[in-house]
């Protein structure tokens, strides 16, 4: 299996975007004395903090070698050889105070893998395969030079959510690579379960019930916690590695995209209503401008953009409104008048998506007949995965008839094949016909 097959589909796009943005900031810094000063200060702080932390680890941690835990050292060497690492990284064990983790880093030009003591104790409690997965995962970070890449794209951290998204994609990649090299998908899933519940209770965890939380615990708060995190949610990682290794019995669950979208919409709606309410209070004279704002801010408020019916937070077009209201004749009239079928709202949702979310097969067919893109995707789903979320198999068949590709992944990383738990278009059609 090639390195490309093991790589998460999102890692390279996120990395390229991060590199482009970082290079732009580096170029700006070069032509600005102030920018160079800020860059040097940031790099200096980063290097200082990193040196102090890693110096403490190398001074206080236990280094694994031929004399110290030689059995584990042999496995590190074996895995490094399998993964074609030119040089075996230094491996240290440190006291974790109950935390369960490991990480890869660099110190003075040398690659390091740091294993917390709770993880390491697995080797003494019949968890050798699970420990192999955790070690191989960190070796994969070294092999793919993720530490160097993160230093290179450090300015990309100024883009909201981008650095976290790239980091999550790297974690998926290293999970795949580790599972592949130890050739034990079951142990890989167990190792990830350990990260959630610890080395004592993981054998008692009902995996199906745990993975079901991907759907049952799917809401805007959980979604936000993940997009702000450098690591994917553990149930998603367990499901992803089980699916990749084709482990029998691995269930397939999906986030409730509709529920998340409603939560985001509700949050934005509350914010919008509150904003309008404050403006209304000012307009009614409940508060005086002078008591709260300076003159310059008053001028900005007076110049504030007017909110029209097509400029609220979802930015719906007349065609989207007609689709949402089920007004088929009006939809036909708007299309005849030249309405753009691919206009989208602030969440990337097109008119066809609105028809799918509304289970309106007739209007969906009108839009598709008029040339709507059957592979359209918003921030959460593409047309096919949205229809499968709605369990509308007639809609799925209609979209497929008009050219929707079941192999295309939606923004959350799932394709229609994944949703149905199949691996080929032929099996997709069989599953579709059985529903």
Tab-separated table of C-alpha atoms in Angstrom:
chain	number	residue	atom	x	y	z
A	1	UNK	CA	0.000	0.000	0.000
A	2	UNK	CA	1.427	3.391	-0.989
A	3	UNK	CA	1.930	6.395	1.267
A	4	UNK	CA	-0.850	8.181	-0.622
A	5	UNK	CA	-3.320	5.389	0.230
A	6	UNK	CA	-2.492	5.820	3.917
A	7	UNK	CA	-2.848	9.601	3.857
A	8	UNK	CA	-6.068	11.260	4.973
A	9	UNK	CA	-7.799	12.875	1.991
A	10	UNK	CA	-7.797	16.250	3.766
A	11	UNK	CA	-4.211	16.426	4.977
A	12	UNK	CA	-2.606	17.709	1.773
A	13	UNK	CA	-5.275	20.360	0.934
A	14	UNK	CA	-5.100	21.801	4.459
A	15	UNK	CA	-1.296	21.756	4.344
A	16	UNK	CA	-1.173	23.545	0.986
A	17	UNK	CA	-3.555	26.273	2.212
A	18	UNK	CA	-1.484	26.664	5.388
A	19	UNK	CA	1.773	26.905	3.415
A	20	UNK	CA	0.375	29.555	1.072
A	21	UNK	CA	-0.900	31.705	3.933
A	22	UNK	CA	2.315	31.250	5.937
A	23	UNK	CA	4.514	32.171	2.977
A	24	UNK	CA	2.516	35.351	2.455
A	25	UNK	CA	3.091	36.349	6.080
A	26	UNK	CA	6.780	35.463	5.841
A	27	UNK	CA	7.116	37.632	2.729
A	28	UNK	CA	5.339	40.530	4.446
A	29	UNK	CA	7.597	40.125	7.471
A	30	UNK	CA	10.738	40.236	5.304
A	31	UNK	CA	9.719	43.615	3.888
A	32	UNK	CA	8.813	45.033	7.296
A	33	UNK	CA	11.251	45.669	10.117
A	34	UNK	CA	8.390	45.509	12.588
A	35	UNK	CA	7.217	42.233	11.061
A	36	UNK	CA	10.709	40.739	11.261
A	37	UNK	CA	10.938	41.761	14.925
A	38	UNK	CA	7.592	40.116	15.743
A	39	UNK	CA	8.581	36.974	13.828
A	40	UNK	CA	11.918	36.730	15.656
A	41	UNK	CA	10.256	37.242	19.038
A	42	UNK	CA	7.650	34.548	18.336
A	43	UNK	CA	10.274	32.088	17.108
A	44	UNK	CA	12.464	32.885	20.120
A	45	UNK	CA	9.614	32.311	22.583
A	46	UNK	CA	8.664	29.077	20.840
A	47	UNK	CA	12.233	27.747	20.839
A	48	UNK	CA	12.784	28.733	24.464
A	49	UNK	CA	9.584	27.089	25.713
A	50	UNK	CA	10.242	23.973	23.637
A	51	UNK	CA	13.856	23.703	24.832
A	52	UNK	CA	12.864	24.018	28.504
A	53	UNK	CA	10.133	21.377	28.205
A	54	UNK	CA	12.221	18.887	26.234
A	55	UNK	CA	15.277	19.530	28.384
A	56	UNK	CA	13.222	18.550	31.411
A	57	UNK	CA	12.011	15.398	29.646
A	58	UNK	CA	15.508	14.335	28.627
A	59	UNK	CA	16.850	15.115	32.106
A	60	UNK	CA	14.124	13.426	34.150
A	61	UNK	CA	12.572	10.869	31.803
A	62	UNK	CA	13.692	7.272	31.347
A	63	UNK	CA	15.367	6.737	27.981
A	64	UNK	CA	14.536	3.382	26.363
A	65	UNK	CA	17.598	1.645	24.930
A	66	UNK	CA	19.472	-1.659	24.948
A	67	UNK	CA	19.956	-1.418	28.721
A	68	UNK	CA	16.595	0.073	29.661
A	69	UNK	CA	13.469	-1.934	28.783
A	70	UNK	CA	15.308	-3.721	25.937
A	71	UNK	CA	12.192	-5.691	24.886
A	72	UNK	CA	10.304	-2.485	24.141
A	73	UNK	CA	13.383	-0.982	22.484
A	74	UNK	CA	13.514	-3.958	20.113
A	75	UNK	CA	9.907	-3.270	19.096
A	76	UNK	CA	10.712	0.408	18.498
A	77	UNK	CA	13.592	-0.637	16.240
A	78	UNK	CA	11.425	-3.210	14.450
A	79	UNK	CA	8.649	-0.694	13.787
A	80	UNK	CA	11.137	1.976	12.688
A	81	UNK	CA	12.627	-0.501	10.198
A	82	UNK	CA	9.204	-1.489	8.843
A	83	UNK	CA	8.301	2.163	8.398
A	84	UNK	CA	11.587	2.895	6.585
A	85	UNK	CA	12.824	5.463	9.093
A	86	UNK	CA	16.454	6.314	8.379
A	87	UNK	CA	17.235	6.743	12.062
A	88	UNK	CA	15.511	5.360	15.144
A	89	UNK	CA	14.157	8.301	17.217
A	90	UNK	CA	15.093	8.737	20.862
A	91	UNK	CA	12.289	7.320	23.023
A	92	UNK	CA	11.630	8.541	26.561
A	93	UNK	CA	9.102	7.496	29.195
A	94	UNK	CA	7.874	10.143	31.628
A	95	UNK	CA	5.565	10.066	34.614
A	96	UNK	CA	2.085	11.038	33.470
A	97	UNK	CA	0.175	11.527	36.756
A	98	UNK	CA	-2.750	9.561	35.334
A	99	UNK	CA	-2.723	11.132	31.860
A	100	UNK	CA	-2.727	8.765	28.910
A	101	UNK	CA	-0.819	10.093	25.922
A	102	UNK	CA	2.290	10.094	23.729
A	103	UNK	CA	3.750	12.600	21.306
A	104	UNK	CA	6.523	13.099	18.741
A	105	UNK	CA	8.812	16.124	18.701
A	106	UNK	CA	12.368	17.307	17.899
A	107	UNK	CA	15.185	18.439	20.181
A	108	UNK	CA	18.413	19.988	18.851
A	109	UNK	CA	17.996	18.280	15.500
A	110	UNK	CA	17.043	14.867	16.931
A	111	UNK	CA	13.621	13.263	16.604
A	112	UNK	CA	12.016	12.214	19.876
A	113	UNK	CA	9.061	10.086	20.876
A	114	UNK	CA	7.748	10.692	24.388
A	115	UNK	CA	5.507	8.045	25.972
A	116	UNK	CA	3.555	8.657	29.166
A	117	UNK	CA	4.029	6.054	31.881
A	118	UNK	CA	0.344	5.049	31.836
A	119	UNK	CA	0.702	4.079	28.178
A	120	UNK	CA	4.017	2.320	28.721
A	121	UNK	CA	2.586	0.125	31.474
A	122	UNK	CA	0.497	-1.598	28.799
A	123	UNK	CA	3.635	-3.502	27.844
A	124	UNK	CA	3.580	-5.000	31.313
A	125	UNK	CA	-0.168	-5.739	31.277
A	126	UNK	CA	-0.594	-7.771	28.105
A	127	UNK	CA	-1.292	-4.799	25.900
A	128	UNK	CA	1.730	-5.215	23.637
A	129	UNK	CA	-0.200	-4.767	20.378
A	130	UNK	CA	-1.933	-1.654	21.697
A	131	UNK	CA	1.442	-0.203	22.759
A	132	UNK	CA	2.828	-1.039	19.302
A	133	UNK	CA	0.001	0.971	17.728
A	134	UNK	CA	0.680	3.991	19.945
A	135	UNK	CA	4.427	3.851	19.227
A	136	UNK	CA	3.819	3.371	15.488
A	137	UNK	CA	1.422	6.327	15.502
A	138	UNK	CA	4.139	8.615	16.880
A	139	UNK	CA	6.736	7.156	14.518
A	140	UNK	CA	4.356	8.000	11.665
A	141	UNK	CA	4.459	11.660	12.759
A	142	UNK	CA	8.257	11.468	12.577
A	143	UNK	CA	8.219	9.703	9.205
A	144	UNK	CA	5.907	12.301	7.690
A	145	UNK	CA	7.852	15.194	9.247
A	146	UNK	CA	4.723	16.632	10.854
A	147	UNK	CA	6.824	18.412	13.503
A	148	UNK	CA	8.848	20.274	10.861
A	149	UNK	CA	5.731	21.047	8.860
A	150	UNK	CA	3.987	22.523	11.902
A	151	UNK	CA	6.956	24.831	12.462
A	152	UNK	CA	6.894	25.871	8.799
A	153	UNK	CA	3.191	26.720	8.832
A	154	UNK	CA	3.143	28.332	12.281
A	155	UNK	CA	1.633	31.608	10.883
A	156	UNK	CA	-1.381	29.605	9.670
A	157	UNK	CA	-2.483	29.405	13.296
A	158	UNK	CA	-3.799	32.938	12.808
A	159	UNK	CA	-6.497	31.533	10.488
A	160	UNK	CA	-9.430	30.373	12.642
A	161	UNK	CA	-9.824	26.582	12.675
A	162	UNK	CA	-7.236	25.920	9.909
A	163	UNK	CA	-4.299	24.689	12.005
A	164	UNK	CA	-6.660	22.508	14.064
A	165	UNK	CA	-8.194	21.025	10.908
A	166	UNK	CA	-4.744	20.224	9.516
A	167	UNK	CA	-3.701	18.653	12.821
A	168	UNK	CA	-6.832	16.460	12.911
A	169	UNK	CA	-6.175	15.235	9.368
A	170	UNK	CA	-2.612	14.327	10.397
A	171	UNK	CA	-3.976	12.284	13.300
A	172	UNK	CA	-6.235	10.317	10.944
A	173	UNK	CA	-3.237	9.687	8.669
A	174	UNK	CA	-1.035	8.438	11.512
A	175	UNK	CA	-3.835	6.205	12.839
A	176	UNK	CA	-4.056	4.591	9.404
A	177	UNK	CA	-0.307	4.193	9.035
A	178	UNK	CA	0.142	2.737	12.523
A	179	UNK	CA	-2.693	0.231	12.061
A	180	UNK	CA	-1.326	-0.757	8.668
A	181	UNK	CA	2.212	-1.397	9.912
A	182	UNK	CA	1.172	-3.415	12.952
A	183	UNK	CA	-1.451	-5.190	10.797
A	184	UNK	CA	-3.891	-5.328	13.694
A	185	UNK	CA	-7.016	-3.211	13.298
A	186	UNK	CA	-8.591	-4.634	16.450
A	187	UNK	CA	-5.599	-3.597	18.574
A	188	UNK	CA	-5.649	-0.164	16.932
A	189	UNK	CA	-9.279	0.334	17.963
A	190	UNK	CA	-8.540	-0.881	21.483
A	191	UNK	CA	-5.565	1.471	21.809
A	192	UNK	CA	-7.741	4.442	20.886
A	193	UNK	CA	-10.423	3.280	23.321
A	194	UNK	CA	-7.767	3.258	26.042
A	195	UNK	CA	-7.190	6.964	25.412
A	196	UNK	CA	-10.823	7.561	26.341
A	197	UNK	CA	-11.274	5.339	29.378
A	198	UNK	CA	-7.836	4.119	30.512
A	199	UNK	CA	-5.958	0.832	30.514
A	200	UNK	CA	-8.152	-0.867	33.131
A	201	UNK	CA	-11.679	-0.369	31.814
A	202	UNK	CA	-11.153	-0.447	28.063
A	203	UNK	CA	-11.826	-4.213	27.830
A	204	UNK	CA	-15.342	-3.646	29.236
A	205	UNK	CA	-16.336	-0.886	26.804
A	206	UNK	CA	-19.229	-1.672	24.453
A	207	UNK	CA	-17.697	-0.436	21.211
A	208	UNK	CA	-20.969	-0.150	19.308
A	209	UNK	CA	-22.519	1.955	22.080
A	210	UNK	CA	-19.403	4.132	22.211
A	211	UNK	CA	-19.384	4.727	18.451
A	212	UNK	CA	-23.125	5.400	18.485
A	213	UNK	CA	-22.256	8.589	20.384
A	214	UNK	CA	-21.021	9.972	17.057
A	215	UNK	CA	-24.703	10.370	16.223
A	216	UNK	CA	-26.420	10.615	19.614
A	217	UNK	CA	-23.963	13.178	21.011
A	218	UNK	CA	-23.990	15.221	17.813
A	219	UNK	CA	-24.822	18.847	18.495
A	220	UNK	CA	-23.330	22.286	18.023
A	221	UNK	CA	-21.383	22.196	21.322
A	222	UNK	CA	-19.714	18.864	20.491
A	223	UNK	CA	-19.052	20.036	16.933
A	224	UNK	CA	-17.470	23.270	18.160
A	225	UNK	CA	-15.279	21.437	20.684
A	226	UNK	CA	-13.932	19.275	17.856
A	227	UNK	CA	-13.263	22.050	15.325
A	228	UNK	CA	-11.304	23.882	18.038
A	229	UNK	CA	-9.293	20.770	18.898
A	230	UNK	CA	-6.086	19.425	17.359
A	231	UNK	CA	-7.425	15.844	17.598
A	232	UNK	CA	-10.619	14.280	16.191
A	233	UNK	CA	-13.199	12.860	18.568
A	234	UNK	CA	-12.110	9.422	19.749
A	235	UNK	CA	-15.243	7.542	18.551
A	236	UNK	CA	-14.642	8.965	15.064
A	237	UNK	CA	-10.996	7.842	15.130
A	238	UNK	CA	-11.980	4.355	16.273
A	239	UNK	CA	-14.615	4.058	13.558
A	240	UNK	CA	-12.271	5.460	10.899
A	241	UNK	CA	-9.404	3.068	11.663
A	242	UNK	CA	-11.791	0.112	11.926
A	243	UNK	CA	-13.290	0.963	8.538
A	244	UNK	CA	-9.864	1.494	6.975
A	245	UNK	CA	-8.592	-1.868	8.250
A	246	UNK	CA	-11.946	-3.498	7.342
A	247	UNK	CA	-12.366	-4.924	10.837
A	248	UNK	CA	-15.491	-7.080	10.935
A	249	UNK	CA	-18.248	-5.689	13.116
A	250	UNK	CA	-17.135	-2.063	12.950
A	251	UNK	CA	-20.413	-0.101	12.910
A	252	UNK	CA	-20.926	3.046	10.862
A	253	UNK	CA	-22.400	6.150	12.463
A	254	UNK	CA	-22.518	9.740	11.238
A	255	UNK	CA	-22.819	13.126	12.842
A	256	UNK	CA	-26.306	14.585	12.751
A	257	UNK	CA	-25.534	17.338	10.256
A	258	UNK	CA	-29.072	18.698	10.393
A	259	UNK	CA	-28.989	19.020	14.176
A	260	UNK	CA	-25.610	20.751	14.058
A	261	UNK	CA	-26.832	23.116	11.348
A	262	UNK	CA	-29.927	23.944	13.395
A	263	UNK	CA	-27.754	24.608	16.437
A	264	UNK	CA	-25.498	26.956	14.502
A	265	UNK	CA	-28.534	28.624	12.984
A	266	UNK	CA	-30.131	29.019	16.421
A	267	UNK	CA	-26.940	30.518	17.833
A	268	UNK	CA	-26.615	32.969	14.958
A	269	UNK	CA	-30.330	33.694	15.167
A	270	UNK	CA	-30.143	34.535	18.865
A	271	UNK	CA	-27.133	36.747	18.225
A	272	UNK	CA	-28.921	38.440	15.332
A	273	UNK	CA	-32.118	39.000	17.314
A	274	UNK	CA	-30.128	40.370	20.243
A	275	UNK	CA	-28.242	42.708	17.938
A	276	UNK	CA	-31.454	43.958	16.353
A	277	UNK	CA	-32.976	44.332	19.809
A	278	UNK	CA	-30.113	46.562	20.970
A	279	UNK	CA	-30.402	48.666	17.815
A	280	UNK	CA	-34.163	48.943	18.370
A	281	UNK	CA	-33.643	50.091	21.952
A	282	UNK	CA	-31.277	52.797	20.791
A	283	UNK	CA	-33.705	53.844	18.067
A	284	UNK	CA	-36.530	54.055	20.620
A	285	UNK	CA	-34.425	56.297	22.852
A	286	UNK	CA	-34.190	53.798	25.704
A	287	UNK	CA	-30.457	54.485	25.888
A	288	UNK	CA	-28.541	57.576	24.923
A	289	UNK	CA	-25.658	57.170	22.567
A	290	UNK	CA	-23.491	59.531	24.540
A	291	UNK	CA	-23.717	57.369	27.650
A	292	UNK	CA	-22.141	54.395	25.959
A	293	UNK	CA	-20.213	55.373	22.832
A	294	UNK	CA	-17.741	57.938	21.661
A	295	UNK	CA	-18.503	60.141	18.694
A	296	UNK	CA	-16.378	58.099	16.278
A	297	UNK	CA	-18.286	54.917	17.136
A	298	UNK	CA	-21.583	56.767	16.757
A	299	UNK	CA	-20.580	57.595	13.218
A	300	UNK	CA	-19.866	53.917	12.543
A	301	UNK	CA	-23.268	52.907	13.926
A	302	UNK	CA	-25.050	55.460	11.772
A	303	UNK	CA	-23.280	54.077	8.732
A	304	UNK	CA	-24.165	50.452	9.597
A	305	UNK	CA	-25.376	48.374	6.659
A	306	UNK	CA	-29.138	47.964	6.327
A	307	UNK	CA	-30.407	44.414	6.771
A	308	UNK	CA	-32.787	43.496	3.933
A	309	UNK	CA	-34.827	40.363	3.373
A	310	UNK	CA	-32.022	38.840	1.303
A	311	UNK	CA	-29.171	39.870	3.639
A	312	UNK	CA	-29.921	38.109	6.900
A	313	UNK	CA	-27.636	35.419	8.259
A	314	UNK	CA	-28.716	32.662	5.899
A	315	UNK	CA	-28.849	34.967	2.825
A	316	UNK	CA	-31.639	33.006	1.126
A	317	UNK	CA	-32.400	33.826	-2.494
A	318	UNK	CA	-35.988	33.990	-3.821
A	319	UNK	CA	-35.419	30.581	-5.448
A	320	UNK	CA	-34.327	29.064	-2.126
A	321	UNK	CA	-37.397	30.540	-0.405
A	322	UNK	CA	-39.702	29.130	-3.074
A	323	UNK	CA	-38.062	25.695	-2.744
A	324	UNK	CA	-38.316	25.822	1.058
A	325	UNK	CA	-42.029	26.730	0.816
A	326	UNK	CA	-42.724	23.924	-1.674
A	327	UNK	CA	-43.917	26.361	-4.352
A	328	UNK	CA	-43.196	24.284	-7.433
A	329	UNK	CA	-44.762	26.643	-9.980
A	330	UNK	CA	-42.901	29.619	-8.550
A	331	UNK	CA	-39.687	27.596	-8.733
A	332	UNK	CA	-40.349	26.920	-12.414
A	333	UNK	CA	-41.087	30.627	-13.045
A	334	UNK	CA	-37.910	31.761	-11.280
A	335	UNK	CA	-35.823	29.261	-13.261
A	336	UNK	CA	-37.451	30.475	-16.480
A	337	UNK	CA	-36.556	34.048	-15.478
A	338	UNK	CA	-32.904	33.058	-15.174
A	339	UNK	CA	-32.482	32.367	-11.449
A	340	UNK	CA	-29.017	31.003	-10.665
A	341	UNK	CA	-29.380	27.357	-9.601
A	342	UNK	CA	-25.969	27.332	-7.910
A	343	UNK	CA	-26.434	30.379	-5.671
A	344	UNK	CA	-25.714	29.388	-2.092
A	345	UNK	CA	-26.345	30.801	1.368
A	346	UNK	CA	-23.770	31.530	4.065
A	347	UNK	CA	-23.459	27.804	4.836
A	348	UNK	CA	-22.912	26.851	1.191
A	349	UNK	CA	-26.423	25.403	0.802
A	350	UNK	CA	-27.920	25.577	-2.702
A	351	UNK	CA	-31.557	25.373	-3.792
A	352	UNK	CA	-31.168	21.652	-4.554
A	353	UNK	CA	-29.940	21.086	-0.996
A	354	UNK	CA	-33.038	22.913	0.305
A	355	UNK	CA	-35.222	20.562	-1.727
A	356	UNK	CA	-33.385	17.551	-0.270
A	357	UNK	CA	-33.651	18.833	3.301
A	358	UNK	CA	-37.375	19.398	2.650
A	359	UNK	CA	-37.860	15.872	1.194
A	360	UNK	CA	-39.397	17.534	-1.882
A	361	UNK	CA	-38.762	15.019	-4.670
A	362	UNK	CA	-40.781	16.898	-7.285
A	363	UNK	CA	-38.957	20.194	-6.871
A	364	UNK	CA	-35.601	18.383	-6.719
A	365	UNK	CA	-36.398	16.856	-10.119
A	366	UNK	CA	-37.350	20.276	-11.507
A	367	UNK	CA	-34.004	21.689	-10.363
A	368	UNK	CA	-32.040	18.740	-11.714
A	369	UNK	CA	-33.866	18.951	-15.046
A	370	UNK	CA	-32.870	22.606	-15.192
A	371	UNK	CA	-29.201	21.686	-14.731
A	372	UNK	CA	-28.626	21.857	-10.972
A	373	UNK	CA	-25.362	20.215	-9.885
A	374	UNK	CA	-26.229	16.762	-8.426
A	375	UNK	CA	-22.929	16.754	-6.484
A	376	UNK	CA	-23.548	20.094	-4.761
A	377	UNK	CA	-22.158	20.289	-1.216
A	378	UNK	CA	-22.640	22.685	1.686
A	379	UNK	CA	-20.539	22.892	4.865
A	380	UNK	CA	-21.891	19.588	6.202
A	381	UNK	CA	-23.069	17.241	3.448
A	382	UNK	CA	-23.202	16.762	-0.284
A	383	UNK	CA	-26.484	16.076	-2.087
A	384	UNK	CA	-26.279	12.278	-1.788
A	385	UNK	CA	-25.178	12.142	1.846
A	386	UNK	CA	-27.868	14.691	2.762
A	387	UNK	CA	-30.532	12.527	1.103
A	388	UNK	CA	-29.200	9.466	2.959
A	389	UNK	CA	-29.315	11.423	6.239
A	390	UNK	CA	-32.983	12.097	5.496
A	391	UNK	CA	-33.432	8.362	4.681
A	392	UNK	CA	-35.065	9.420	1.408
A	393	UNK	CA	-33.913	6.641	-0.923
A	394	UNK	CA	-36.114	7.846	-3.769
A	395	UNK	CA	-34.206	11.118	-3.616
A	396	UNK	CA	-30.909	9.195	-3.590
A	397	UNK	CA	-31.984	7.252	-6.704
A	398	UNK	CA	-33.052	10.462	-8.448
A	399	UNK	CA	-29.728	12.168	-7.698
A	400	UNK	CA	-27.792	9.123	-8.892
A	401	UNK	CA	-29.861	9.060	-12.093
A	402	UNK	CA	-28.820	12.664	-12.758
A	403	UNK	CA	-25.124	11.926	-12.251
A	404	UNK	CA	-24.436	12.188	-8.512
A	405	UNK	CA	-21.206	10.350	-7.662
A	406	UNK	CA	-21.479	8.133	-4.552
A	407	UNK	CA	-17.677	8.080	-4.197
A	408	UNK	CA	-17.357	11.834	-3.601
A	409	UNK	CA	-16.687	12.697	0.045
A	410	UNK	CA	-18.687	15.442	1.732
A	411	UNK	CA	-17.018	18.154	3.875
A	412	UNK	CA	-17.201	15.880	6.922
A	413	UNK	CA	-15.200	13.209	5.072
A	414	UNK	CA	-18.008	10.742	4.280
A	415	UNK	CA	-19.218	9.530	0.919
A	416	UNK	CA	-22.531	7.895	0.042
A	417	UNK	CA	-20.631	4.591	-0.037
A	418	UNK	CA	-19.535	5.161	3.561
A	419	UNK	CA	-23.062	6.074	4.625
A	420	UNK	CA	-24.365	2.738	3.338
A	421	UNK	CA	-21.351	0.802	4.620
A	422	UNK	CA	-20.269	-0.418	1.174
A	423	UNK	CA	-17.053	-0.161	-0.819
A	424	UNK	CA	-18.079	-0.111	-4.485
A	425	UNK	CA	-20.664	1.557	-6.696
A	426	UNK	CA	-22.122	-1.867	-7.520
A	427	UNK	CA	-22.698	-2.601	-3.831
A	428	UNK	CA	-24.083	0.929	-3.455
A	429	UNK	CA	-26.773	0.169	-6.060
A	430	UNK	CA	-27.585	-3.172	-4.427
A	431	UNK	CA	-27.957	-1.500	-1.017
A	432	UNK	CA	-30.068	1.245	-2.558
A	433	UNK	CA	-32.391	-1.227	-4.255
A	434	UNK	CA	-32.862	-3.141	-1.014
A	435	UNK	CA	-34.233	-0.059	0.779
